[in-house]
Amino acid sequence: MSKAKSSKDKRTTQPAVVRVTRNSSTHSRQADSLQSQASGTSLGPQAHPGGRQSDSGLVQDLRLMSVSELKASAARRRRPSKTGSSGTAGSLSGPRPQASPSIPKSGLGTIARLIKLGRLKNIVVVAGAGISTASGIPDFRTPGTGLYANLEKYNIPYPEAIFNIDYFSNDPRPFFSLAKELYPGNHQPNYVHYFIRMLHQKGLLLRMYTQNIDGLERMCGIPEDQLVEAHGSFETASCHLCYTLYPAEEAKRAIMCGSVPTCSFCQATVKPNVVFFGEDLPEKYFQHTTDFPKADLLMIMGTSLKIEPFASLVNTVRPAVPRLLLNRDAVGPFERKTLRRGDYMELGDLSESVQRLAQILGWHQEIEELMWGHENQCVPQLGSSAMEEQAAQERRGVEVPPGRQHKTSSLGTTGARSGSEESDASETDSMSTESSGPSN
Ligand code: CNA
């Protein structure tokens, strides 16, 4: 009891947090159907360390998430919106967006032209795990390679439990073994990260909203004030119960050695400040209420848009604002049969699409130089991704044995092209093979 009170007190001394929690929309939907089956009255974690969770425990976990999601969506509904969407924010005005025929529009050329004309100067980037797969970090959902597909060894009741705070409270080991892989330092930023950094360098980036926790955005030099790490990061750590801060480096050392860091105040487990399902999102996340209405282009990269409330952010730009989806598959509002006017998607490998866009813009070489400079300035990181290592070797003219080769873009992540080789907008529009239809 006194512990609970203390933790509350402690909590007020921590940086302000907001009452919007992270949710898996998939879970919420599952929970809706499971809720009616659940007969128990008490809510609470039912995780069984190292073992399978009982069905009723799972249902209760899902109910917890569902409640949080209901709160989040109620909060969203309180905000006036004329779009009729489930947007999280924005006093959006104007007519309902016009639906256009269901032709996936590849907009690389169009978007590049608008940027070159100086018409798009406040770009908001929304990103997810897909921007880091080229750095060697698996995403969640790509079949066979995603993190969720590799969770069997953790023996957890359902994949998302790895980010469930109640499950963590009972057994932090699965998350800690995942954390070992994701801790910054093990991987290097790739071309996509540097493209976003280039947006910043050109004065075009209003803000980047990332769901990633790998720290590669910071590492490639996107300044902190331009970055919203919506699902937290490993930069800081605190007690998962009383929120007392804990030195991040010490937490990392303990986790890397396979031990469990514990709070000096209440002895509960310390965790890096990665946002789990049901936990509050960082205060910075709420900059979206001013950023999104200001945006004149939204770029959505490498995300399945399945986690709320983040996913709904994409519905909060003004209706006439172009939205460009760069992803392997259509997600979120881009799954609809009819796309809204100004919606463009380039489906396929993200690094390749981004490189094509960079080439149309005439930025490719600059980005290559930026990567090159960064790589040579930095002391090589222990365990840097094999792909980056290969890139570095290729640059140095070292032949990489075929068995150790990693896929790079057909445009060549590493081969610096001269500006003159960079194609113009119209050429590249026709290079977009995965998206059919006019480039508009
Ligand atoms: P997700 O649900 O795994 O979706 C990733 C999306 O990216 C999918 O639609 C993929 O098809 C697409 N994708 C993956 N690789 C490529 C590629 N090379 N080219 C084009 N598209 C690609 O991940 P989300 O980010 O949407 O889900 C949010 C979760 C994932 C966040 O809470 C993160 O914390 C969590 N996560 C983060 C990391 C990381 O920090 N790198 C890794 C894995 C998961």
Tab-separated table of C-alpha atoms in Angstrom, residues 22 27 50-52 138-164 167 171-182 213 276-277:
chain	number	residue	atom	x	y	z
A	22	ARG	CA	-0.014	2.414	-26.707
A	27	HIS	CA	-5.484	-6.851	-30.043
A	50	GLY	CA	8.212	-19.166	-18.574
A	51	GLY	CA	4.989	-20.954	-19.366
A	52	ARG	CA	1.811	-20.623	-21.363
A	138	PRO	CA	13.681	-7.668	-38.363
A	139	ASP	CA	10.280	-5.969	-38.259
A	140	PHE	CA	7.322	-7.423	-36.402
A	141	ARG	CA	5.138	-8.812	-39.086
A	142	THR	CA	6.998	-9.737	-42.240
A	143	PRO	CA	6.175	-13.450	-42.551
A	144	GLY	CA	9.077	-15.701	-41.638
A	145	THR	CA	11.524	-12.930	-40.785
A	146	GLY	CA	9.560	-10.678	-38.444
A	147	LEU	CA	10.306	-10.606	-34.732
A	148	TYR	CA	6.913	-12.105	-33.948
A	149	ALA	CA	7.762	-15.052	-36.143
A	150	ASN	CA	10.929	-15.658	-34.123
A	151	LEU	CA	9.427	-15.551	-30.669
A	152	GLU	CA	8.907	-19.242	-30.116
A	153	LYS	CA	12.123	-19.505	-28.178
A	154	TYR	CA	10.746	-17.088	-25.608
A	155	ASN	CA	7.805	-19.362	-24.869
A	156	ILE	CA	5.414	-16.474	-24.480
A	157	PRO	CA	1.642	-16.913	-24.662
A	158	TYR	CA	1.107	-14.636	-27.652
A	159	PRO	CA	3.611	-12.489	-29.585
A	160	GLU	CA	2.590	-9.037	-28.394
A	161	ALA	CA	3.001	-10.191	-24.779
A	162	ILE	CA	6.634	-9.322	-25.157
A	163	PHE	CA	5.533	-5.666	-24.937
A	164	ASN	CA	2.814	-6.243	-22.343
A	167	TYR	CA	3.596	-9.894	-18.568
A	171	ASP	CA	8.705	-12.316	-16.360
A	172	PRO	CA	11.020	-9.717	-17.875
A	173	ARG	CA	13.309	-12.277	-19.530
A	174	PRO	CA	11.665	-12.442	-22.954
A	175	PHE	CA	11.792	-8.670	-23.329
A	176	PHE	CA	15.349	-8.528	-22.071
A	177	SER	CA	16.544	-11.051	-24.597
A	178	LEU	CA	14.868	-9.037	-27.329
A	179	ALA	CA	16.363	-5.861	-25.879
A	180	LYS	CA	19.836	-7.364	-26.176
A	181	GLU	CA	19.330	-7.458	-29.923
A	182	LEU	CA	17.695	-4.062	-30.228
A	213	ILE	CA	13.138	1.879	-30.548
A	276	PHE	CA	4.736	-1.048	-23.645
A	277	PHE	CA	1.100	-1.711	-24.449
